[in-house]
């Protein structure tokens, strides 16, 4: 009986926890407006104040051709994934001391998850996957 109650509780927690963490791509696109002044996405994206963000996840930091990265960024050894990006976007200068990125950060976990979902839509070629 105790095992059934524990299993039910665990299943319920997983179900509700998962739905509470559901990512909202439209909200992520709105969040990207904070990034848009410096970064571009899509098939016609070009480097600007910041590098193009197409194909960000799985890419090594400091690796977009034609963008002049700080040495700190080039030498960070980072490969972008969900966890690294979440830590970085909260406080870029804490994650990569010496980065050129001047951004106060996004602290809200849900907003970070939504932004991540939005960014993940764009492959290296800028096409939505």
Tab-separated table of N, CA and C in Angstrom:
chain	number	residue	atom	x	y	z
A	1	UNK	N	0.822	-1.185	0.000
A	1	UNK	CA	0.000	0.000	0.000
A	1	UNK	C	0.875	1.262	0.000
A	2	UNK	N	1.930	1.241	0.840
A	2	UNK	CA	2.835	2.374	0.926
A	2	UNK	C	3.529	2.613	-0.423
A	3	UNK	N	3.921	1.529	-1.085
A	3	UNK	CA	4.600	1.632	-2.380
A	3	UNK	C	3.677	2.250	-3.425
A	4	UNK	N	2.397	1.872	-3.404
A	4	UNK	CA	1.430	2.421	-4.366
A	4	UNK	C	1.248	3.919	-4.120
A	5	UNK	N	1.146	4.316	-2.868
A	5	UNK	CA	0.986	5.735	-2.539
A	5	UNK	C	2.208	6.525	-2.989
A	6	UNK	N	3.401	5.989	-2.763
A	6	UNK	CA	4.632	6.666	-3.182
A	6	UNK	C	4.699	6.775	-4.702
A	7	UNK	N	4.349	5.709	-5.397
A	7	UNK	CA	4.369	5.716	-6.859
A	7	UNK	C	3.367	6.734	-7.403
A	8	UNK	N	2.197	6.798	-6.806
A	8	UNK	CA	1.180	7.756	-7.235
A	8	UNK	C	1.664	9.183	-7.010
A	9	UNK	N	2.247	9.424	-5.845
A	9	UNK	CA	2.767	10.745	-5.526
A	9	UNK	C	3.875	11.142	-6.499
A	10	UNK	N	4.775	10.216	-6.797
A	10	UNK	CA	5.870	10.485	-7.720
A	10	UNK	C	5.335	10.788	-9.123
A	11	UNK	N	4.376	9.988	-9.584
A	11	UNK	CA	3.788	10.193	-10.905
A	11	UNK	C	3.119	11.558	-10.990
A	12	UNK	N	2.378	11.911	-9.961
A	12	UNK	CA	1.701	13.208	-9.924
A	12	UNK	C	2.714	14.345	-9.944
A	13	UNK	N	3.764	14.218	-9.165
A	13	UNK	CA	4.795	15.256	-9.114
A	13	UNK	C	5.468	15.427	-10.472
A	14	UNK	N	5.748	14.318	-11.130
A	14	UNK	CA	6.383	14.378	-12.442
A	14	UNK	C	5.444	15.030	-13.456
A	15	UNK	N	4.173	14.644	-13.438
A	15	UNK	CA	3.205	15.201	-14.385
A	15	UNK	C	3.049	16.707	-14.189
A	16	UNK	N	2.842	17.128	-12.957
A	16	UNK	CA	2.642	18.546	-12.707
A	16	UNK	C	3.944	19.320	-12.852
A	17	UNK	N	5.039	18.753	-12.451
A	17	UNK	CA	6.335	19.403	-12.601
A	17	UNK	C	6.670	19.627	-14.055
A	18	UNK	N	6.351	18.650	-14.884
A	18	UNK	CA	6.640	18.759	-16.311
A	18	UNK	C	5.798	19.846	-16.950
A	19	UNK	N	4.509	19.885	-16.647
A	19	UNK	CA	3.662	20.893	-17.266
A	19	UNK	C	4.020	22.283	-16.773
A	20	UNK	N	4.481	22.391	-15.530
A	20	UNK	CA	4.872	23.691	-14.995
A	20	UNK	C	6.134	24.194	-15.692
A	21	UNK	N	6.940	23.294	-16.227
A	21	UNK	CA	8.181	23.674	-16.878
A	21	UNK	C	8.051	23.729	-18.400
A	22	UNK	N	6.834	23.555	-18.915
A	22	UNK	CA	6.636	23.565	-20.365
A	22	UNK	C	7.177	24.866	-20.947
A	23	UNK	N	7.864	24.730	-22.052
A	23	UNK	CA	8.469	25.897	-22.673
A	23	UNK	C	7.498	26.556	-23.633
A	24	UNK	N	7.515	27.862	-23.658
A	24	UNK	CA	6.629	28.664	-24.490
A	24	UNK	C	7.498	29.409	-25.508
A	25	UNK	N	7.513	28.901	-26.742
A	25	UNK	CA	8.365	29.467	-27.786
A	25	UNK	C	7.972	30.913	-28.081
A	26	UNK	N	6.675	31.216	-28.078
A	26	UNK	CA	6.226	32.592	-28.338
A	26	UNK	C	6.736	33.536	-27.253
A	27	UNK	N	6.699	33.100	-26.009
A	27	UNK	CA	7.243	33.903	-24.911
A	27	UNK	C	8.749	34.051	-25.078
A	28	UNK	N	9.407	32.993	-25.560
A	28	UNK	CA	10.844	33.054	-25.816
A	28	UNK	C	11.185	34.056	-26.903
A	29	UNK	N	10.337	34.140	-27.914
A	29	UNK	CA	10.551	35.125	-28.971
A	29	UNK	C	10.421	36.540	-28.411
A	30	UNK	N	9.456	36.757	-27.535
A	30	UNK	CA	9.312	38.074	-26.895
A	30	UNK	C	10.541	38.377	-26.029
A	31	UNK	N	11.028	37.379	-25.336
A	31	UNK	CA	12.223	37.554	-24.506
A	31	UNK	C	13.435	37.894	-25.372
A	32	UNK	N	13.497	37.321	-26.561
A	32	UNK	CA	14.621	37.588	-27.471
A	32	UNK	C	14.704	39.064	-27.852
A	33	UNK	N	13.612	39.801	-27.686
A	33	UNK	CA	13.661	41.238	-27.962
A	33	UNK	C	14.724	41.931	-27.119
A	34	UNK	N	15.048	41.378	-25.953
A	34	UNK	CA	16.113	41.922	-25.110
A	34	UNK	C	17.485	41.707	-25.756
A	35	UNK	N	17.580	40.735	-26.625
A	35	UNK	CA	18.847	40.341	-27.261
A	35	UNK	C	19.009	40.961	-28.649
A	36	UNK	N	17.883	41.302	-29.242
A	36	UNK	CA	17.818	41.708	-30.649
A	36	UNK	C	18.693	42.912	-31.001
A	37	UNK	N	18.957	43.796	-30.066
A	37	UNK	CA	19.783	44.971	-30.360
A	37	UNK	C	21.214	44.569	-30.735
A	38	UNK	N	21.650	43.405	-30.252
A	38	UNK	CA	23.032	42.977	-30.486
A	38	UNK	C	23.154	41.693	-31.308
A	39	UNK	N	22.135	40.839	-31.277
A	39	UNK	CA	22.214	39.517	-31.908
A	39	UNK	C	21.121	39.335	-32.948
A	40	UNK	N	21.432	38.557	-33.986
A	40	UNK	CA	20.455	38.228	-35.021
A	40	UNK	C	20.283	36.720	-35.131
A	41	UNK	N	19.132	36.346	-35.649
A	41	UNK	CA	18.775	34.949	-35.919
A	41	UNK	C	18.141	34.871	-37.299
A	42	UNK	N	18.148	33.698	-37.872
A	42	UNK	CA	17.448	33.485	-39.132
A	42	UNK	C	18.399	33.394	-40.309
A	43	UNK	N	17.813	33.125	-41.465
A	43	UNK	CA	18.596	32.870	-42.676
A	43	UNK	C	19.399	34.073	-43.149
A	44	UNK	N	18.967	35.279	-42.823
A	44	UNK	CA	19.685	36.478	-43.269
A	44	UNK	C	20.495	37.114	-42.135
A	45	UNK	N	20.649	36.409	-41.036
A	45	UNK	CA	21.345	36.951	-39.860
A	45	UNK	C	22.802	37.268	-40.174
A	46	UNK	N	23.255	38.359	-39.568
A	46	UNK	CA	24.648	38.788	-39.693
A	46	UNK	C	25.163	39.135	-38.299
A	47	UNK	N	26.474	39.040	-38.150
A	47	UNK	CA	27.089	39.486	-36.905
A	47	UNK	C	26.883	40.984	-36.769
A	48	UNK	N	26.653	41.411	-35.557
A	48	UNK	CA	26.508	42.836	-35.273
A	48	UNK	C	27.368	43.159	-34.071
A	49	UNK	N	26.771	43.821	-33.102
A	49	UNK	CA	27.470	44.081	-31.846
A	49	UNK	C	27.825	42.740	-31.198
A	50	UNK	N	26.946	41.767	-31.365
A	50	UNK	CA	27.172	40.404	-30.896
A	50	UNK	C	27.117	39.436	-32.066
A	51	UNK	N	27.558	38.199	-31.852
A	51	UNK	CA	27.554	37.219	-32.951
A	51	UNK	C	26.153	36.701	-33.259
A	52	UNK	N	26.003	36.149	-34.446
A	52	UNK	CA	24.788	35.458	-34.857
A	52	UNK	C	24.534	34.318	-33.864
A	53	UNK	N	23.279	34.081	-33.537
A	53	UNK	CA	22.954	33.022	-32.575
A	53	UNK	C	22.361	31.776	-33.227
A	54	UNK	N	22.377	31.694	-34.547
A	54	UNK	CA	21.918	30.477	-35.231
A	54	UNK	C	22.770	29.294	-34.785
A	55	UNK	N	22.130	28.167	-34.507
A	55	UNK	CA	22.858	26.949	-34.163
A	55	UNK	C	23.676	27.071	-32.895
A	56	UNK	N	23.204	27.861	-31.944
A	56	UNK	CA	23.963	28.110	-30.721
A	56	UNK	C	24.248	26.841	-29.923
A	57	UNK	N	23.250	26.000	-29.742
A	57	UNK	CA	23.402	24.832	-28.868
A	57	UNK	C	24.205	23.736	-29.551
A	58	UNK	N	25.272	23.327	-28.875
A	58	UNK	CA	26.218	22.362	-29.419
A	58	UNK	C	27.455	23.022	-30.004
A	59	UNK	N	27.440	24.319	-30.089
A	59	UNK	CA	28.542	25.090	-30.661
A	59	UNK	C	29.528	25.483	-29.557
A	60	UNK	N	30.794	25.606	-29.934
A	60	UNK	CA	31.820	26.070	-29.001
A	60	UNK	C	31.774	27.597	-28.914
A	61	UNK	N	31.945	28.115	-27.732
A	61	UNK	CA	31.973	29.563	-27.523
A	61	UNK	C	33.120	30.175	-28.316
A	62	UNK	N	32.830	31.323	-28.909
A	62	UNK	CA	33.876	32.040	-29.634
A	62	UNK	C	34.179	31.485	-31.003
A	63	UNK	N	33.222	30.805	-31.635
A	63	UNK	CA	33.539	30.094	-32.878
A	63	UNK	C	32.824	30.594	-34.136
A	64	UNK	N	32.036	31.646	-34.043
A	64	UNK	CA	31.365	32.150	-35.255
A	64	UNK	C	32.379	32.933	-36.084
A	65	UNK	N	32.510	32.528	-37.337
A	65	UNK	CA	33.443	33.178	-38.245
A	65	UNK	C	33.057	34.628	-38.468
A	66	UNK	N	34.053	35.488	-38.481
A	66	UNK	CA	33.819	36.882	-38.784
A	66	UNK	C	33.430	37.738	-37.594
A	67	UNK	N	33.283	37.141	-36.424
A	67	UNK	CA	32.961	37.936	-35.240
A	67	UNK	C	34.219	38.070	-34.376
A	68	UNK	N	34.459	39.258	-33.868
A	68	UNK	CA	35.641	39.531	-33.052
A	68	UNK	C	35.319	39.309	-31.574
A	69	UNK	N	35.538	38.090	-31.123
A	69	UNK	CA	35.270	37.718	-29.733
A	69	UNK	C	36.378	38.207	-28.807
A	70	UNK	N	36.035	38.356	-27.537
A	70	UNK	CA	37.053	38.619	-26.518
A	70	UNK	C	37.881	37.343	-26.339
A	71	UNK	N	39.094	37.495	-25.870
A	71	UNK	CA	39.919	36.321	-25.570
A	71	UNK	C	39.248	35.455	-24.517
A	72	UNK	N	38.591	36.089	-23.558
A	72	UNK	CA	37.902	35.342	-22.505
A	72	UNK	C	36.856	34.407	-23.102
A	73	UNK	N	36.121	34.892	-24.078
A	73	UNK	CA	35.085	34.079	-24.710
A	73	UNK	C	35.701	32.973	-25.562
A	74	UNK	N	36.701	33.329	-26.355
A	74	UNK	CA	37.355	32.341	-27.225
A	74	UNK	C	38.014	31.231	-26.416
A	75	UNK	N	38.554	31.574	-25.266
A	75	UNK	CA	39.306	30.611	-24.463
A	75	UNK	C	38.510	30.002	-23.312
A	76	UNK	N	37.203	30.218	-23.298
A	76	UNK	CA	36.384	29.748	-22.170
A	76	UNK	C	36.228	28.227	-22.126
A	77	UNK	N	36.385	27.569	-23.274
A	77	UNK	CA	36.208	26.114	-23.319
A	77	UNK	C	34.759	25.679	-23.243
A	78	UNK	N	33.842	26.616	-23.381
A	78	UNK	CA	32.412	26.318	-23.262
A	78	UNK	C	31.860	25.735	-24.553
A	79	UNK	N	31.053	24.712	-24.413
A	79	UNK	CA	30.184	24.234	-25.483
A	79	UNK	C	28.772	24.509	-24.991
A	80	UNK	N	28.023	25.255	-25.769
A	80	UNK	CA	26.698	25.700	-25.337
A	80	UNK	C	25.707	24.547	-25.283
A	81	UNK	N	25.093	24.392	-24.128
A	81	UNK	CA	23.965	23.487	-23.956
A	81	UNK	C	22.969	24.208	-23.055
A	82	UNK	N	21.867	23.557	-22.737
A	82	UNK	CA	20.806	24.207	-21.957
A	82	UNK	C	21.321	24.726	-20.612
A	83	UNK	N	22.051	23.890	-19.896
A	83	UNK	CA	22.512	24.256	-18.551
A	83	UNK	C	23.537	25.381	-18.593
A	84	UNK	N	24.484	25.304	-19.508
A	84	UNK	CA	25.520	26.327	-19.617
A	84	UNK	C	24.895	27.654	-20.039
A	85	UNK	N	23.990	27.595	-21.017
A	85	UNK	CA	23.325	28.819	-21.468
A	85	UNK	C	22.526	29.449	-20.330
A	86	UNK	N	21.803	28.632	-19.574
A	86	UNK	CA	20.995	29.145	-18.453
A	86	UNK	C	21.878	29.846	-17.431
A	87	UNK	N	23.007	29.250	-17.123
A	87	UNK	CA	23.935	29.863	-16.170
A	87	UNK	C	24.509	31.157	-16.740
A	88	UNK	N	24.872	31.125	-18.000
A	88	UNK	CA	25.472	32.289	-18.657
A	88	UNK	C	24.498	33.463	-18.737
A	89	UNK	N	23.282	33.197	-19.193
A	89	UNK	CA	22.348	34.288	-19.455
A	89	UNK	C	21.873	34.951	-18.165
A	90	UNK	N	22.030	34.275	-17.042
A	90	UNK	CA	21.695	34.899	-15.749
A	90	UNK	C	22.669	36.017	-15.418
A	91	UNK	N	23.936	35.815	-15.759
A	91	UNK	CA	24.978	36.794	-15.451
A	91	UNK	C	26.194	36.504	-16.328
A	92	UNK	N	26.182	37.010	-17.566
A	92	UNK	CA	27.257	36.686	-18.515
A	92	UNK	C	28.672	36.963	-17.987
A	93	UNK	N	28.861	38.056	-17.296
A	93	UNK	CA	30.207	38.417	-16.828
A	93	UNK	C	30.679	37.536	-15.675
A	94	UNK	N	29.749	36.930	-14.958
A	94	UNK	CA	30.142	35.989	-13.902
A	94	UNK	C	30.558	34.657	-14.520
A	95	UNK	N	29.851	34.236	-15.576
A	95	UNK	CA	30.156	32.961	-16.231
A	95	UNK	C	31.448	33.046	-17.043
A	96	UNK	N	31.626	34.161	-17.766
A	96	UNK	CA	32.838	34.354	-18.576
A	96	UNK	C	33.429	35.719	-18.208
A	97	UNK	N	34.222	35.770	-17.133
A	97	UNK	CA	34.859	37.038	-16.773
A	97	UNK	C	35.709	37.554	-17.938
A	98	UNK	N	35.523	38.818	-18.286
A	98	UNK	CA	36.269	39.396	-19.400
A	98	UNK	C	35.506	39.390	-20.708
A	99	UNK	N	34.276	38.845	-20.723
A	99	UNK	CA	33.475	38.865	-21.941
A	99	UNK	C	33.138	40.300	-22.315
A	100	UNK	N	32.927	40.535	-23.606
A	100	UNK	CA	32.519	41.864	-24.074
A	100	UNK	C	31.022	42.079	-23.860
A	101	UNK	N	30.295	41.009	-23.606
A	101	UNK	CA	28.835	41.116	-23.510
A	101	UNK	C	28.439	41.936	-22.289
A	102	UNK	N	27.775	43.032	-22.564
A	102	UNK	CA	27.282	43.905	-21.503
A	102	UNK	C	25.770	43.695	-21.440
A	103	UNK	N	25.350	42.879	-20.501
A	103	UNK	CA	23.933	42.553	-20.364
A	103	UNK	C	23.695	42.195	-18.907
A	104	UNK	N	22.664	42.768	-18.335
A	104	UNK	CA	22.377	42.547	-16.908
A	104	UNK	C	21.970	41.109	-16.616
A	105	UNK	N	21.452	40.422	-17.614
A	105	UNK	CA	21.072	39.028	-17.433
A	105	UNK	C	19.579	38.844	-17.289
A	106	UNK	N	19.166	37.597	-17.415
A	106	UNK	CA	17.776	37.189	-17.207
A	106	UNK	C	17.805	36.227	-16.036
A	107	UNK	N	17.098	36.541	-14.999
A	107	UNK	CA	17.144	35.748	-13.768
A	107	UNK	C	16.011	34.730	-13.675
A	108	UNK	N	14.904	34.980	-14.351
A	108	UNK	CA	13.716	34.140	-14.249
A	108	UNK	C	13.908	32.818	-14.999
A	109	UNK	N	13.812	31.705	-14.283
A	109	UNK	CA	14.040	30.360	-14.863
A	109	UNK	C	13.078	30.065	-16.019
A	110	UNK	N	11.829	30.436	-15.879
A	110	UNK	CA	10.827	30.178	-16.926
A	110	UNK	C	11.171	30.976	-18.186
A	111	UNK	N	11.553	32.224	-18.002
A	111	UNK	CA	11.924	33.047	-19.152
A	111	UNK	C	13.148	32.475	-19.852
A	112	UNK	N	14.102	31.990	-19.084
A	112	UNK	CA	15.301	31.375	-19.662
A	112	UNK	C	14.915	30.126	-20.463
A	113	UNK	N	14.032	29.301	-19.905
A	113	UNK	CA	13.584	28.082	-20.605
A	113	UNK	C	12.860	28.446	-21.900
A	114	UNK	N	12.034	29.477	-21.853
A	114	UNK	CA	11.312	29.914	-23.049
A	114	UNK	C	12.279	30.454	-24.106
A	115	UNK	N	13.236	31.263	-23.680
A	115	UNK	CA	14.235	31.805	-24.603
A	115	UNK	C	15.056	30.682	-25.223
A	116	UNK	N	15.429	29.713	-24.418
A	116	UNK	CA	16.180	28.553	-24.903
A	116	UNK	C	15.390	27.825	-25.986
A	117	UNK	N	14.100	27.587	-25.739
A	117	UNK	CA	13.250	26.907	-26.721
A	117	UNK	C	13.188	27.703	-28.020
A	118	UNK	N	13.083	29.009	-27.912
A	118	UNK	CA	13.044	29.855	-29.109
A	118	UNK	C	14.360	29.756	-29.885
A	119	UNK	N	15.481	29.893	-29.202
A	119	UNK	CA	16.783	29.841	-29.868
A	119	UNK	C	17.048	28.492	-30.517
A	120	UNK	N	16.592	27.433	-29.875
A	120	UNK	CA	16.841	26.077	-30.384
A	120	UNK	C	16.137	25.795	-31.706
A	121	UNK	N	15.191	26.613	-32.088
A	121	UNK	CA	14.493	26.425	-33.371
A	121	UNK	C	15.393	26.684	-34.563
A	122	UNK	N	16.471	27.437	-34.371
A	122	UNK	CA	17.288	27.891	-35.493
A	122	UNK	C	18.542	27.056	-35.644
A	123	UNK	N	18.649	26.394	-36.789
A	123	UNK	CA	19.837	25.597	-37.092
A	123	UNK	C	20.995	26.500	-37.489
A	124	UNK	N	22.138	25.900	-37.747
A	124	UNK	CA	23.341	26.651	-38.122
A	124	UNK	C	23.121	27.520	-39.347
A	125	UNK	N	22.255	27.051	-40.246
A	125	UNK	CA	21.975	27.792	-41.474
A	125	UNK	C	20.901	28.866	-41.282
A	126	UNK	N	20.372	28.972	-40.064
A	126	UNK	CA	19.355	29.978	-39.781
A	126	UNK	C	17.939	29.527	-40.070
A	127	UNK	N	17.807	28.335	-40.639
A	127	UNK	CA	16.470	27.814	-40.916
A	127	UNK	C	15.877	27.234	-39.650
A	128	UNK	N	14.559	27.395	-39.513
A	128	UNK	CA	13.886	26.799	-38.375
A	128	UNK	C	13.843	25.294	-38.578
A	129	UNK	N	14.168	24.585	-37.513
A	129	UNK	CA	14.216	23.116	-37.585
A	129	UNK	C	12.877	22.527	-37.209
